[in-house]
Each structure stands twice: as C-alpha cells, then as structure tokens.
Short mmCIF file of C-alpha atoms in Angstrom, two decimals:
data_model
loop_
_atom_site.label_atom_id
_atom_site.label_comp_id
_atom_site.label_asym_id
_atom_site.label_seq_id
_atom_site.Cartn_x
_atom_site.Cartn_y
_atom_site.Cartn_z
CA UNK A 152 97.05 101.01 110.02
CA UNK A 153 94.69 103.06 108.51
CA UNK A 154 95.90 104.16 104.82
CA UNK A 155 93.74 106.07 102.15
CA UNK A 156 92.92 104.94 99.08
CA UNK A 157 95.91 106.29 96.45
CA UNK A 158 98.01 104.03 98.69
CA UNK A 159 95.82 101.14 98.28
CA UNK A 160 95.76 101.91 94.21
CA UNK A 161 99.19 102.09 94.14
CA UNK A 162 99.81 98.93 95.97
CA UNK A 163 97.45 96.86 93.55
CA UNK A 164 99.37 98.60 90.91
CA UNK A 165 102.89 97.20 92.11
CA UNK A 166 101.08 93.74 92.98
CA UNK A 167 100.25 93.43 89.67
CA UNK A 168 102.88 93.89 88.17
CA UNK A 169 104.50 91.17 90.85
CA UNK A 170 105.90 93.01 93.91
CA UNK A 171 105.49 91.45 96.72
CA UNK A 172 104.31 94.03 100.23
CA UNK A 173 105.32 92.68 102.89
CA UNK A 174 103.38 95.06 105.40
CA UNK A 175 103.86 95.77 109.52
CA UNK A 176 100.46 96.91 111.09
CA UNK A 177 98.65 95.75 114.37
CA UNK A 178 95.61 95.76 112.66
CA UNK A 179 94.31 92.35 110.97
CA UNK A 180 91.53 93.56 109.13
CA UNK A 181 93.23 96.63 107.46
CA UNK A 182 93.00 97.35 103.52
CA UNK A 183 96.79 96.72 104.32
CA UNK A 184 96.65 93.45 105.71
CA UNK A 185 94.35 92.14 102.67
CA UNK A 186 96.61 93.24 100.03
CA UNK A 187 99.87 92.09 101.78
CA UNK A 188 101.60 88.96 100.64
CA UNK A 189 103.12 88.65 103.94
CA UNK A 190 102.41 90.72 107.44
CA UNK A 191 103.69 91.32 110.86
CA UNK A 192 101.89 92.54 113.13
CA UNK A 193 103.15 94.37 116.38
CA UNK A 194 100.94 94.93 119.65
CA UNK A 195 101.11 97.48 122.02
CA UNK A 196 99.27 99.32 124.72
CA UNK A 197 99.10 102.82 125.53
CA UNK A 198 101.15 103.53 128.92
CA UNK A 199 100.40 107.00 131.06
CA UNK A 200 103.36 108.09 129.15
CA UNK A 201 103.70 106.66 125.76
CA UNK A 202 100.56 106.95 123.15
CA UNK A 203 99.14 104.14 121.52
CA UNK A 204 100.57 105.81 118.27
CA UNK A 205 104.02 106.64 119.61
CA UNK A 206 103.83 102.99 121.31
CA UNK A 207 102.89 101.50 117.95
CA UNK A 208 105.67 103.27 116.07
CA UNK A 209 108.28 102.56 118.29
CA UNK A 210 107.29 98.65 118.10
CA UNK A 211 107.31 98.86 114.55
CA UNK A 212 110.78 100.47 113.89
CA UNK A 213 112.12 97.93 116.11
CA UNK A 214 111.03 95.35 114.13
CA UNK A 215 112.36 96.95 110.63
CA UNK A 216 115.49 97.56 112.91
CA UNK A 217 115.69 93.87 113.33
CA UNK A 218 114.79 92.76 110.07
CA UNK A 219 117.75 94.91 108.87
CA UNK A 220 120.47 93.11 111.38
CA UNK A 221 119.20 89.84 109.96
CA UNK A 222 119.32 90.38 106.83
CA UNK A 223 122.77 92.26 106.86
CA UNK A 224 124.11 89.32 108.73
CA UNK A 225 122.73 86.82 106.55
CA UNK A 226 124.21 88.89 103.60
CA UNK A 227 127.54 90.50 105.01
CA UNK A 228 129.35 91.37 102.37
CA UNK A 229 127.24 92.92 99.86
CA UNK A 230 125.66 94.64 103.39
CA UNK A 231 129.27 96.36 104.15
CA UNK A 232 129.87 97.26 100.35
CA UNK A 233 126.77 98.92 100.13
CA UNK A 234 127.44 100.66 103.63
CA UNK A 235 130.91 101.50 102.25
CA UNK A 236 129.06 103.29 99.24
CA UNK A 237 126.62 105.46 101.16
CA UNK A 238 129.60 106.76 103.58
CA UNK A 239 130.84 107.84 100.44
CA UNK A 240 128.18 109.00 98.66
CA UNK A 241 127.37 111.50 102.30
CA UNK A 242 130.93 112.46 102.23
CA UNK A 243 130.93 113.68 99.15
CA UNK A 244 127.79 116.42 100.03
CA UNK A 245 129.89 117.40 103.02
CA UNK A 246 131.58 120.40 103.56
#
C-alpha cells in the first residue's frame, strides 16, 4: 500500500503519543509496514476479471469483516449495546 507522506506524519504523530496501527497491506516493505506495530498482510492475484486493486480490496475488507465477527463474539454484549445505539442513533435521522 502505497500512502503519501501526511499519512505517514500523522501516523508517527499518533505513535508517539502511544497508539498502536495495526495496518493490512500486501506489501512488506511499505512506509506502512515499518511504522505498524502489528500487520496483516493479504495476497492476491489479478484474474481476467477482477484487478489486482479490486482483488486486493476485496481480500482486505474480508479480513476487517472477520476481525469484526471475532471481536463482537469475543465481546457480545457491549457489541449488541453498541449496535442497539447506532439503530437508534439512524432512526432518529429518518424520515
């Protein structure tokens, strides 16, 4: 993942002040990668179809898609609270 560098800035800013950036790329050797405490990388391969990009995407929204069922399994109730909050928050700005 190629970003520029305000992003990198602004991720040694929260870094220092003790976030931790977790990162998903498929590249190793990215700015990203360096700075990240921890990353996961996804693979994929450009089909006659699919992009490398699209491909890439897709791989890594299904991994933030899983790491959001773990987590809200691991933490159910606060996960259906908060849940319970948005609906109502969205049904509020409904008409």
């Amino acid at each position: 993942t190629v970003i520029d560098q305000d992003k990198v800035e602004a991720l040694e800013v929260a870094k220092a002040r003790g976030a931790k950036i977790i990162a998903i790329t498929s590249y190793k050797k990215s700015a990203l990668s360096q700075l990240a405490d921890i990353t996961l990388y996804t693979s994929t391969r450009e089909t006659e179809f699919r992009t490398e990009a699209s491909s890439s995407r897709l791989a890594q929204l299904s991994l933030l898609d899983t790491l959001y069922v773990g987590l809200s399994l691991q933490r159910q109730e606060e996960t259906l609270k908060n849940l319970q909050s948005i609906r109502e928050t969205i049904s509020m700005k409904r008409i």
